[in-house]
Amino acid sequence: LIECQDLTKIYKTGDVETAALRGISLTIEKGEFVSIIGPSGSGKSTLMHILGALDTPTSGQFFLENADVSTLDDDALSELRRSKIGFVFQSFNLLPRATVLRNVMLPLLYLNIGEMQRKQKALAALKSAGLEEDRYYNLSNQLSGGQMQRVSIARALINNPAIILADEPTGNLDTKTSQVIMEALCRLHKNGHTIILITHEAEIAAYSERIISIRDGIIESDKKNAKR
Amino acid sequence: LIECQDLTKIYKTGDVETAALRGISLTIEKGEFVSIIGPSGSGKSTLMHILGALDTPTSGQFFLENADVSTLDDDALSELRRSKIGFVFQSFNLLPRATVLRNVMLPLLYLNIGEMQRKQKALAALKSAGLEEDRYYNLSNQLSGGQMQRVSIARALINNPAIILADEPTGNLDTKTSQVIMEALCRLHKNGHTIILITHEAEIAAYSERIISIRDGIIESDKKNAKR
Ligand SMILES: Nc1ncnc2c1ncn2[C@@H]1O[C@H](COP(=O)(O)OP(=O)(O)OP(=O)(O)O)[C@@H](O)[C@H]1O
Ligand SMILES: Nc1ncnc2c1ncn2[C@@H]1O[C@H](COP(=O)(O)OP(=O)(O)OP(=O)(O)O)[C@@H](O)[C@H]1O
Ligand SMILES: [Mg+2]
Ligand SMILES: [Mg+2]
């Protein structure tokens, strides 16, 4: 499903160059549940953005379902992201002055389905993400940190994407709420979705089948989760 | 040092009222190290904003060093915040297009000290927060999530505030980096600072002397940390 070879990503800030990724090669099959762990600044979010076709590598190759992503034009990339990928961002990226419901319904706008049906799907996604119903008409800048995180998760799930990329989805959540999220991701995994999850919490990585550890822009280890 | 009686906070969204705090009473002595824990949406950040004089309660009383905060005018409140309180926000609140150094030096602008000295203090604060030196000239929107979090922590520490209010300061950090932060907070505590920390991680709350648990806008329990 996903195959990268020797991905590098170099950021230029003035004359300074930062090598965020220094040669990442990995293969993820359809239906896998993978965690990516590693120290702060090691390149996890950078890798995730490339895997989600939101950013391009400086060098190296990236194939998504056998298509070389570097050969796709902007329209093809947008279509790929909208139909196949659900992205939970580390900093949520919600529209602050739109309601929770509107935020979650956003990815469905390009589909030809009516408002009633879009709203039904949003309610189902929010239920999976464990957000209480009395929050649904709040604007997203009227929420607690963990509530925003759950809206961001619901939005990623709404178009039932084949691949879910989640960047620290439980960073602002207490244990009980984290469990609700992880159970939702496990259900999706059972239904055949591919889950790639960045986390710094060992208890969260423990839900996955395979743990890839990144340090300073390279893969340090890539192992099956012994506890599962 | 800090005393609140029956604090309430009610948000109005349209015709809907949300009672974020429903009667909080507590006393925190100078030099204590307190954690506030509780489920997502329980009112922790709301309470923190009131304790940091960034927001006013709907009812109830709040005394800071024996001054009734509701009687202070805007200038007095600004002065209080700048000189006595260091605030680490749950969503960092950095200036995205200013460098790391400029962001950290910001709270010192009102003091009559030269740029050289402000820069020295910023370097010391960043060292405590464990941010690598090669990040110091990045703009804050060119950082990883955990790096932004550390800049936000350094900025809170730079004017050596008597009271440090930290809202989920380790939410985006791996274990090792979290330890660096907690050691810095413990050093400050040893030097007489008052630390009030919101966290959803038990290992982080374990560093404190007292743990206050909040649920649905009220205090559920308030106990000494048995492990310390
Ligand atoms: N501006 C606002 N308008 C309406 N409701 C609000 C507003 N800000 C916060 N709330 C609500 O107040 C309640 C408490 O929010 P608060 O941010 O204090 O929670 P929290 O304990 O910090 O949660 P988390 O652990 O998720 O950060 C939440 O239910 C939230 O939706
Ligand atoms: N736009 C940018 N310009 C320059 N450097 C950048 C930029 N974005 C990220 N970086 C750097 O690239 C490195 C990797 O960043 P990345 O966000 O991938 O880390 P991460 O593993 O997700 O960290 P965290 O766990 O803190 O979220 C970091 O050192 C960061 O400072
Ligand atoms: Mg990251
Ligand atoms: Mg909060």
Coordinates of C-alpha atoms and ligand atoms in Angstrom, one line a residue:
Chain A
L1 CA 0.0 0.0 0.0
I2 CA 2.7 2.5 1.1
E3 CA 6.3 2.2 0.0
C4 CA 9.1 4.7 0.5
Q5 CA 12.7 4.4 -0.4
D6 CA 15.4 6.7 1.0
L7 CA 13.2 9.6 1.8
T8 CA 15.0 12.7 2.8
K9 CA 13.6 16.1 3.8
I10 CA 15.8 19.1 4.2
Y11 CA 14.5 22.4 5.5
K12 CA 16.4 25.6 4.7
T13 CA 16.1 28.4 7.3
G14 CA 18.2 31.3 6.0
D15 CA 21.6 29.6 5.4
V16 CA 21.0 26.9 7.9
E17 CA 19.9 23.5 6.6
T18 CA 18.0 21.1 8.9
A19 CA 17.9 17.5 7.7
A20 CA 14.5 16.4 9.2
L21 CA 14.6 13.0 7.4
R22 CA 17.9 11.5 6.4
G23 CA 16.9 8.4 4.4
I24 CA 13.7 6.6 5.4
S25 CA 12.8 3.4 3.7
L26 CA 9.7 1.4 4.7
T27 CA 6.8 -0.6 3.4
I28 CA 3.3 -0.7 5.0
E29 CA 0.8 -3.2 3.7
K30 CA -2.9 -2.6 3.4
G31 CA -4.6 -3.2 6.7
E32 CA -1.6 -2.8 9.0
F33 CA -1.7 -1.0 12.3
V34 CA 1.6 0.8 12.8
S35 CA 2.9 3.1 15.5
I36 CA 5.7 5.6 14.9
I37 CA 7.6 6.6 18.1
G38 CA 10.7 8.7 18.8
P39 CA 12.0 11.7 20.5
S40 CA 10.6 15.2 20.0
G41 CA 12.1 16.7 16.8
S42 CA 13.1 13.3 15.4
G43 CA 11.1 13.7 12.2
K44 CA 7.8 11.9 12.9
S45 CA 5.4 14.7 11.8
T46 CA 7.6 15.4 8.8
L47 CA 7.3 11.8 7.7
M48 CA 3.6 11.8 8.3
H49 CA 3.1 14.8 6.1
I50 CA 4.9 13.1 3.2
L51 CA 3.0 9.9 3.7
G52 CA -0.2 11.9 3.6
A53 CA 0.8 13.6 0.3
L54 CA 0.7 17.0 2.1
D55 CA 4.4 17.6 1.6
T56 CA 7.1 16.4 -0.9
P57 CA 10.4 14.8 0.0
T58 CA 13.7 16.5 -0.9
S59 CA 14.8 13.2 -2.4
G60 CA 13.7 9.6 -2.4
Q61 CA 10.6 7.8 -3.7
F62 CA 7.2 7.4 -2.3
F63 CA 4.6 5.0 -3.8
L64 CA 1.0 5.0 -2.7
E65 CA -1.0 2.0 -4.0
N66 CA 1.7 1.5 -6.6
A67 CA 1.4 5.1 -7.9
D68 CA 4.6 7.2 -7.8
V69 CA 3.2 10.2 -5.8
S70 CA 5.8 12.5 -7.4
T71 CA 4.2 12.0 -10.8
L72 CA 0.7 13.1 -9.7
D73 CA -0.5 16.6 -10.4
D74 CA -2.3 18.8 -7.9
D75 CA -5.8 17.7 -8.7
A76 CA -4.8 14.0 -8.6
L77 CA -3.1 14.6 -5.2
S78 CA -6.2 16.4 -3.8
E79 CA -8.4 13.6 -4.9
L80 CA -6.1 11.0 -3.4
R81 CA -6.1 12.8 0.0
R82 CA -9.8 13.4 0.0
S83 CA -10.9 9.9 -0.9
K84 CA -8.2 7.7 0.7
I85 CA -6.6 9.5 3.6
G86 CA -7.8 10.8 7.0
F87 CA -5.3 13.0 8.8
V88 CA -5.4 13.9 12.5
F89 CA -3.0 16.8 12.9
Q90 CA -0.8 17.4 15.9
S91 CA -2.2 20.9 16.3
F92 CA -5.7 20.0 15.2
N93 CA -6.1 22.6 12.3
L94 CA -9.8 23.2 12.9
L95 CA -11.7 26.3 11.6
P96 CA -11.9 28.3 14.8
R97 CA -15.1 30.1 14.0
A98 CA -17.0 27.2 12.6
T99 CA -19.1 24.9 14.8
V100 CA -18.0 21.4 15.7
L101 CA -20.5 19.9 13.2
R102 CA -19.4 22.1 10.4
N103 CA -15.7 21.3 11.0
V104 CA -16.4 17.6 10.9
M105 CA -18.6 17.8 7.8
L106 CA -16.0 19.7 5.9
P107 CA -14.3 16.8 4.1
L108 CA -17.7 15.7 2.7
L109 CA -18.4 18.9 0.8
Y110 CA -16.9 17.6 -2.4
L111 CA -19.2 14.5 -2.4
N112 CA -22.7 14.8 -3.9
I113 CA -24.6 14.1 -0.7
G114 CA -27.2 16.3 0.9
E115 CA -26.8 18.2 4.2
M116 CA -29.0 15.7 6.1
Q117 CA -26.8 12.8 5.2
R118 CA -23.6 14.8 5.8
K119 CA -24.9 15.7 9.3
Q120 CA -25.7 12.0 10.1
K121 CA -22.2 11.0 9.1
A122 CA -20.8 13.7 11.3
L123 CA -22.8 12.6 14.3
A124 CA -21.6 9.0 13.9
A125 CA -18.0 10.2 13.6
L126 CA -18.3 12.4 16.7
K127 CA -19.8 9.5 18.6
S128 CA -16.8 7.2 17.7
A129 CA -14.4 10.0 18.8
G130 CA -16.2 10.2 22.1
L131 CA -17.3 13.8 22.1
E132 CA -20.3 14.7 24.2
E133 CA -23.3 15.8 22.3
D134 CA -23.7 19.1 24.2
R135 CA -20.5 20.3 22.5
Y136 CA -21.7 19.9 18.9
Y137 CA -22.9 23.5 18.4
N138 CA -19.9 25.1 20.1
L139 CA -17.5 26.9 17.8
S140 CA -14.3 25.0 17.7
N141 CA -12.5 27.9 19.6
Q142 CA -15.0 27.4 22.4
L143 CA -13.7 24.0 23.4
S144 CA -11.2 22.5 25.7
G145 CA -7.9 21.2 24.3
G146 CA -9.0 17.6 24.4
Q147 CA -12.4 18.3 22.9
M148 CA -10.7 20.0 19.9
Q149 CA -8.6 17.0 19.6
R150 CA -11.6 14.7 19.4
V151 CA -13.3 17.0 16.7
S152 CA -10.1 16.7 14.7
I153 CA -10.3 12.9 15.0
A154 CA -13.9 12.8 14.0
R155 CA -13.2 14.9 10.9
A156 CA -10.4 12.5 9.9
L157 CA -12.8 9.5 10.1
I158 CA -15.8 10.9 8.4
N159 CA -15.1 9.9 4.8
N160 CA -14.2 6.4 6.0
P161 CA -10.7 6.7 4.6
A162 CA -8.6 3.6 3.7
I163 CA -5.6 5.1 5.5
I164 CA -5.7 7.0 8.8
L165 CA -2.7 9.0 9.7
A166 CA -2.9 10.2 13.3
D167 CA -0.3 12.5 14.8
E168 CA -0.4 12.3 18.6
P169 CA -4.2 11.8 18.7
T170 CA -4.3 11.4 22.5
G171 CA -1.8 14.1 23.6
N172 CA -4.5 16.2 25.3
L173 CA -6.7 13.4 26.5
D174 CA -7.1 11.7 29.9
T175 CA -6.8 7.9 30.1
K176 CA -10.5 7.1 29.8
T177 CA -11.1 9.3 26.8
S178 CA -7.9 8.0 25.1
Q179 CA -9.3 4.5 25.5
V180 CA -12.5 5.5 23.6
I181 CA -10.4 6.9 20.8
M182 CA -8.1 3.8 20.6
E183 CA -11.1 1.5 20.6
A184 CA -12.5 3.4 17.6
L185 CA -9.2 3.0 15.8
C186 CA -9.1 -0.7 16.7
R187 CA -12.6 -1.1 15.3
L188 CA -11.6 0.6 12.0
H189 CA -8.5 -1.6 11.9
K190 CA -10.7 -4.7 12.3
N191 CA -12.7 -3.5 9.3
G192 CA -9.6 -3.4 7.1
H193 CA -8.4 0.2 7.4
T194 CA -4.7 0.9 7.6
I195 CA -3.7 2.9 10.7
I196 CA -0.5 4.8 11.1
L197 CA -0.2 6.5 14.5
I198 CA 2.5 8.8 15.9
T199 CA 2.6 8.7 19.6
H200 CA 5.1 9.3 22.5
E201 CA 3.0 7.2 24.9
A202 CA 4.0 3.6 25.2
E203 CA 0.4 2.6 26.3
I204 CA -0.9 4.0 23.1
A205 CA 1.7 2.3 20.9
A206 CA 0.8 -0.9 22.6
Y207 CA -2.5 -1.0 20.7
S208 CA -0.6 -1.4 17.4
E209 CA 0.8 -4.5 15.7
R210 CA 4.1 -3.0 14.7
I211 CA 6.3 -0.2 16.2
I212 CA 8.7 1.9 14.1
S213 CA 11.1 3.9 16.1
I214 CA 12.7 7.1 14.6
R215 CA 15.6 9.0 15.9
D216 CA 17.3 12.0 14.2
G217 CA 15.6 11.5 10.9
I218 CA 16.3 7.8 10.4
I219 CA 14.6 4.5 11.4
E220 CA 16.2 3.1 14.5
S221 CA 14.1 0.0 14.8
D222 CA 11.1 -1.6 13.1
K223 CA 9.6 -4.5 15.1
K224 CA 6.4 -6.4 15.6
N225 CA 4.7 -5.5 18.8
A226 CA 5.7 -8.4 21.1
K227 CA 2.7 -7.7 23.4
R228 CA 0.1 -8.4 20.8
Chain B
L1 CA -0.7 32.9 48.3
I2 CA -3.7 31.8 46.2
E3 CA -7.2 31.6 47.7
C4 CA -10.4 31.0 45.8
Q5 CA -13.9 30.6 47.2
D6 CA -16.8 29.2 45.3
L7 CA -15.5 30.1 41.9
T8 CA -18.0 29.6 39.1
K9 CA -17.5 30.1 35.3
I10 CA -20.5 30.0 33.0
Y11 CA -20.0 30.3 29.2
K12 CA -22.9 31.4 27.1
T13 CA -23.0 30.1 23.5
G14 CA -26.2 31.4 21.9
D15 CA -28.9 30.4 24.4
V16 CA -26.9 27.5 25.7
E17 CA -25.1 27.9 29.0
T18 CA -22.1 25.8 29.9
A19 CA -21.1 25.7 33.5
A20 CA -17.3 25.1 33.2
L21 CA -16.7 25.7 36.9
R22 CA -19.4 25.0 39.4
G23 CA -18.0 26.2 42.7
I24 CA -14.3 25.8 43.2
S25 CA -12.7 26.6 46.6
L26 CA -9.1 26.0 47.3
T27 CA -6.0 27.5 49.0
I28 CA -2.5 27.2 47.7
E29 CA 0.4 28.3 49.9
K30 CA 3.5 30.0 48.6
G31 CA 6.1 27.4 47.5
E32 CA 3.7 24.5 47.0
F33 CA 3.9 22.1 44.0
V34 CA 0.4 21.1 43.0
S35 CA -1.0 19.0 40.1
I36 CA -4.5 19.4 38.8
I37 CA -5.8 16.3 37.1
G38 CA -9.2 15.4 35.6
P39 CA -11.1 14.3 32.5
S40 CA -11.0 16.3 29.2
G41 CA -13.5 19.1 29.5
S42 CA -13.7 19.1 33.3
G43 CA -12.6 22.7 33.7
K44 CA -8.9 22.6 34.4
S45 CA -7.8 25.2 31.8
T46 CA -10.7 27.4 32.7
L47 CA -9.6 27.3 36.4
M48 CA -6.0 28.0 35.3
H49 CA -6.9 31.1 33.3
I50 CA -8.7 32.5 36.3
L51 CA -5.8 31.7 38.6
G52 CA -3.5 33.5 36.2
A53 CA -5.7 36.5 36.1
L54 CA -6.3 36.0 32.4
D55 CA -10.0 35.5 32.8
T56 CA -12.6 36.5 35.4
P57 CA -15.0 34.1 37.2
T58 CA -18.8 34.5 36.8
S59 CA -19.1 34.5 40.6
G60 CA -16.9 33.7 43.6
Q61 CA -13.8 35.3 45.0
F62 CA -10.1 35.0 44.1
F63 CA -7.3 36.4 46.2
L64 CA -3.7 36.5 45.0
E65 CA -1.2 37.4 47.7
N66 CA -4.1 38.8 49.8
A67 CA -5.3 41.2 47.0
D68 CA -8.8 40.7 45.8
V69 CA -8.2 40.3 42.1
S70 CA -11.6 41.5 41.1
T71 CA -10.7 45.0 42.5
L72 CA -7.6 45.4 40.4
D73 CA -7.7 47.6 37.3
D74 CA -6.3 46.5 33.9
D75 CA -2.8 48.0 34.5
A76 CA -2.5 46.4 37.9
L77 CA -3.6 43.1 36.5
S78 CA -1.0 43.3 33.6
E79 CA 1.7 44.2 36.1
L80 CA 0.7 41.3 38.3
R81 CA 0.8 38.8 35.5
R82 CA 4.1 40.1 34.0
S83 CA 6.0 40.2 37.3
K84 CA 4.6 37.3 39.2
I85 CA 3.1 34.7 36.9
G86 CA 4.6 32.5 34.2
F87 CA 2.0 30.8 32.0
V88 CA 2.6 27.7 29.8
F89 CA -0.5 27.5 27.5
Q90 CA -2.1 24.2 26.4
S91 CA -1.8 25.5 22.8
F92 CA 1.5 27.3 23.2
N93 CA 0.4 30.7 22.0
L94 CA 3.7 31.6 20.3
L95 CA 4.2 34.3 17.7
P96 CA 4.5 32.1 14.6
R97 CA 6.7 34.4 12.5
A98 CA 9.1 35.4 15.3
T99 CA 12.2 33.4 16.1
V100 CA 12.5 31.1 19.1
L101 CA 14.8 33.7 20.9
R102 CA 12.4 36.6 20.2
N103 CA 9.5 34.6 21.5
V104 CA 11.2 33.7 24.7
M105 CA 12.5 37.3 25.3
L106 CA 9.1 38.8 24.8
P107 CA 8.1 38.9 28.5
L108 CA 11.3 40.9 29.3
L109 CA 10.5 43.8 27.0
Y110 CA 8.8 45.8 29.7
L111 CA 11.9 45.6 32.0
N112 CA 14.7 48.1 31.6
I113 CA 17.4 45.7 30.6
G114 CA 19.5 45.7 27.4
E115 CA 19.2 43.3 24.5
M116 CA 22.4 41.4 25.5
Q117 CA 21.1 40.6 28.9
R118 CA 17.7 39.7 27.7
K119 CA 19.3 37.3 25.2
Q120 CA 21.4 35.7 28.0
K121 CA 18.3 35.1 30.1
A122 CA 16.6 33.6 27.1
L123 CA 19.5 31.2 26.5
A124 CA 19.4 30.1 30.1
A125 CA 15.6 29.6 30.0
L126 CA 15.9 27.5 26.8
K127 CA 18.6 25.4 28.3
S128 CA 16.3 24.6 31.3
A129 CA 13.5 23.7 28.9
G130 CA 15.8 21.4 27.1
L131 CA 15.6 22.9 23.6
E132 CA 18.6 22.1 21.4
E133 CA 20.7 25.2 20.4
D134 CA 20.4 24.6 16.7
R135 CA 16.7 25.5 16.9
Y136 CA 17.1 29.0 18.4
Y137 CA 17.0 30.9 15.1
N138 CA 14.1 29.0 13.7
L139 CA 10.8 30.8 13.4
S140 CA 8.4 29.3 15.9
N141 CA 6.2 27.9 13.0
Q142 CA 9.3 26.0 11.8
L143 CA 9.4 23.7 14.8
S144 CA 8.1 20.3 15.8
G145 CA 5.2 20.2 18.2
G146 CA 7.4 19.3 21.2
Q147 CA 9.9 22.0 20.3
M148 CA 7.1 24.6 20.3
Q149 CA 6.0 23.3 23.7
R150 CA 9.6 23.8 25.0
V151 CA 9.8 27.3 23.7
S152 CA 6.5 28.1 25.4
I153 CA 7.9 26.7 28.7
A154 CA 11.1 28.7 28.4
R155 CA 9.1 31.9 27.8
A156 CA 7.1 31.2 31.0
L157 CA 10.3 30.8 33.0
I158 CA 12.2 33.8 31.8
N159 CA 11.2 36.4 34.2
N160 CA 11.7 34.0 37.1
P161 CA 8.0 34.2 38.2
A162 CA 6.9 33.4 41.7
I163 CA 4.1 31.4 40.3
I164 CA 4.3 29.0 37.4
L165 CA 1.0 27.8 35.8
A166 CA 1.7 25.0 33.3
D167 CA -1.2 23.6 31.3
E168 CA -0.2 20.2 30.0
P169 CA 3.5 21.1 29.5
T170 CA 4.5 17.6 28.4
G171 CA 1.6 16.7 26.2
N172 CA 3.8 16.6 23.0
L173 CA 7.0 15.3 24.6
D174 CA 8.6 11.9 24.7
T175 CA 9.6 10.5 28.1
K176 CA 13.2 11.7 28.2
T177 CA 12.4 15.3 27.1
S178 CA 9.5 15.3 29.7
Q179 CA 12.0 14.4 32.4
V180 CA 14.2 17.4 31.5
I181 CA 11.2 19.7 31.8
M182 CA 10.1 18.2 35.1
E183 CA 13.6 18.4 36.5
A184 CA 13.6 22.1 35.7
L185 CA 10.3 22.6 37.4
C186 CA 11.5 20.6 40.5
R187 CA 14.6 22.9 40.6
L188 CA 12.4 26.0 40.6
H189 CA 10.2 24.5 43.3
K190 CA 13.3 23.8 45.4
N191 CA 14.2 27.5 45.0
G192 CA 10.9 28.6 46.5
H193 CA 8.6 29.0 43.4
T194 CA 5.0 27.9 43.4
I195 CA 4.2 25.4 40.7
I196 CA 0.6 24.6 39.5
L197 CA 0.6 22.0 36.8
I198 CA -2.3 20.6 34.8
T199 CA -1.6 17.1 33.4
H200 CA -3.5 14.0 32.4
E201 CA -0.4 11.8 32.9
A202 CA 0.0 10.1 36.2
E203 CA 3.8 9.9 35.9
I204 CA 3.9 13.7 35.6
A205 CA 1.5 14.3 38.5
A206 CA 3.8 12.1 40.5
Y207 CA 6.4 14.9 40.7
S208 CA 4.1 17.1 42.7
E209 CA 3.4 17.2 46.4
R210 CA -0.4 17.5 46.2
I211 CA -2.9 16.3 43.6
I212 CA -6.2 18.1 43.1
S213 CA -8.7 16.1 41.0
I214 CA -11.4 18.0 39.1
R215 CA -14.6 16.5 37.5
D216 CA -17.4 18.4 35.8
G217 CA -16.3 21.8 37.2
I218 CA -16.0 20.8 40.9
I219 CA -13.1 19.4 43.0
E220 CA -13.5 15.7 43.4
S221 CA -10.5 15.2 45.7
D222 CA -7.5 17.1 47.1
K223 CA -4.8 15.0 48.6
K224 CA -1.1 14.9 49.4
N225 CA 0.9 12.8 46.9
A226 CA 1.3 9.7 48.9
K227 CA 4.4 8.7 46.8
R228 CA 6.5 11.7 47.8
Ligands
LIG1 N1 -15.4 30.0 25.1 C1 -16.1 28.9 25.5 N2 -17.5 28.9 25.3 C2 -18.2 27.9 25.6 N3 -17.8 26.8 26.3 C3 -16.5 26.7 26.6 C4 -15.6 27.8 26.2 N4 -14.3 27.4 26.6 C5 -14.4 26.2 27.2 N5 -15.7 25.8 27.2 C6 -16.2 24.6 27.8 O1 -15.9 24.6 29.2 C7 -15.6 23.2 29.6 C8 -14.3 23.2 30.3 O2 -13.2 23.5 29.5 P1 -11.7 23.5 29.9 O3 -10.9 24.0 28.7 O4 -11.5 24.2 31.2 O5 -11.5 21.9 30.1 P2 -10.2 21.1 30.4 O6 -10.4 20.4 31.7 O7 -9.0 22.0 30.3 O8 -10.1 20.0 29.3 P3 -8.9 19.3 28.5 O9 -8.3 18.3 29.4 O10 -9.6 18.7 27.3 O11 -7.9 20.4 28.1 C9 -15.6 22.4 28.4 O12 -16.8 21.6 28.3 C10 -15.6 23.4 27.2 O13 -16.3 22.9 26.1
LIG2 N1 9.4 24.5 8.4 C1 10.5 24.1 9.0 N2 11.7 24.7 8.8 C2 12.8 24.3 9.4 N3 12.9 23.2 10.2 C3 11.8 22.5 10.5 C4 10.5 22.9 9.9 N4 9.6 22.0 10.3 C5 10.2 21.1 11.1 N5 11.5 21.4 11.2 C6 12.5 20.7 12.0 O1 12.5 19.3 11.5 C7 12.7 18.5 12.6 C8 11.7 17.4 12.7 O2 10.4 18.0 12.9 P1 9.1 17.1 13.1 O3 8.0 18.0 13.3 O4 9.0 16.1 12.1 O5 9.5 16.3 14.5 P2 8.6 15.3 15.4 O6 9.3 14.0 15.5 O7 7.1 15.3 14.9 O8 8.6 16.0 16.8 P3 7.5 16.2 18.0 O9 7.5 14.8 18.7 O10 8.1 17.2 18.9 O11 6.2 16.5 17.4 C9 12.7 19.3 13.9 O12 14.1 19.5 14.4 C10 12.2 20.7 13.4 O13 12.7 21.8 14.1
MG3 MG 5.4 16.1 15.7
MG4 MG -7.4 22.1 29.0

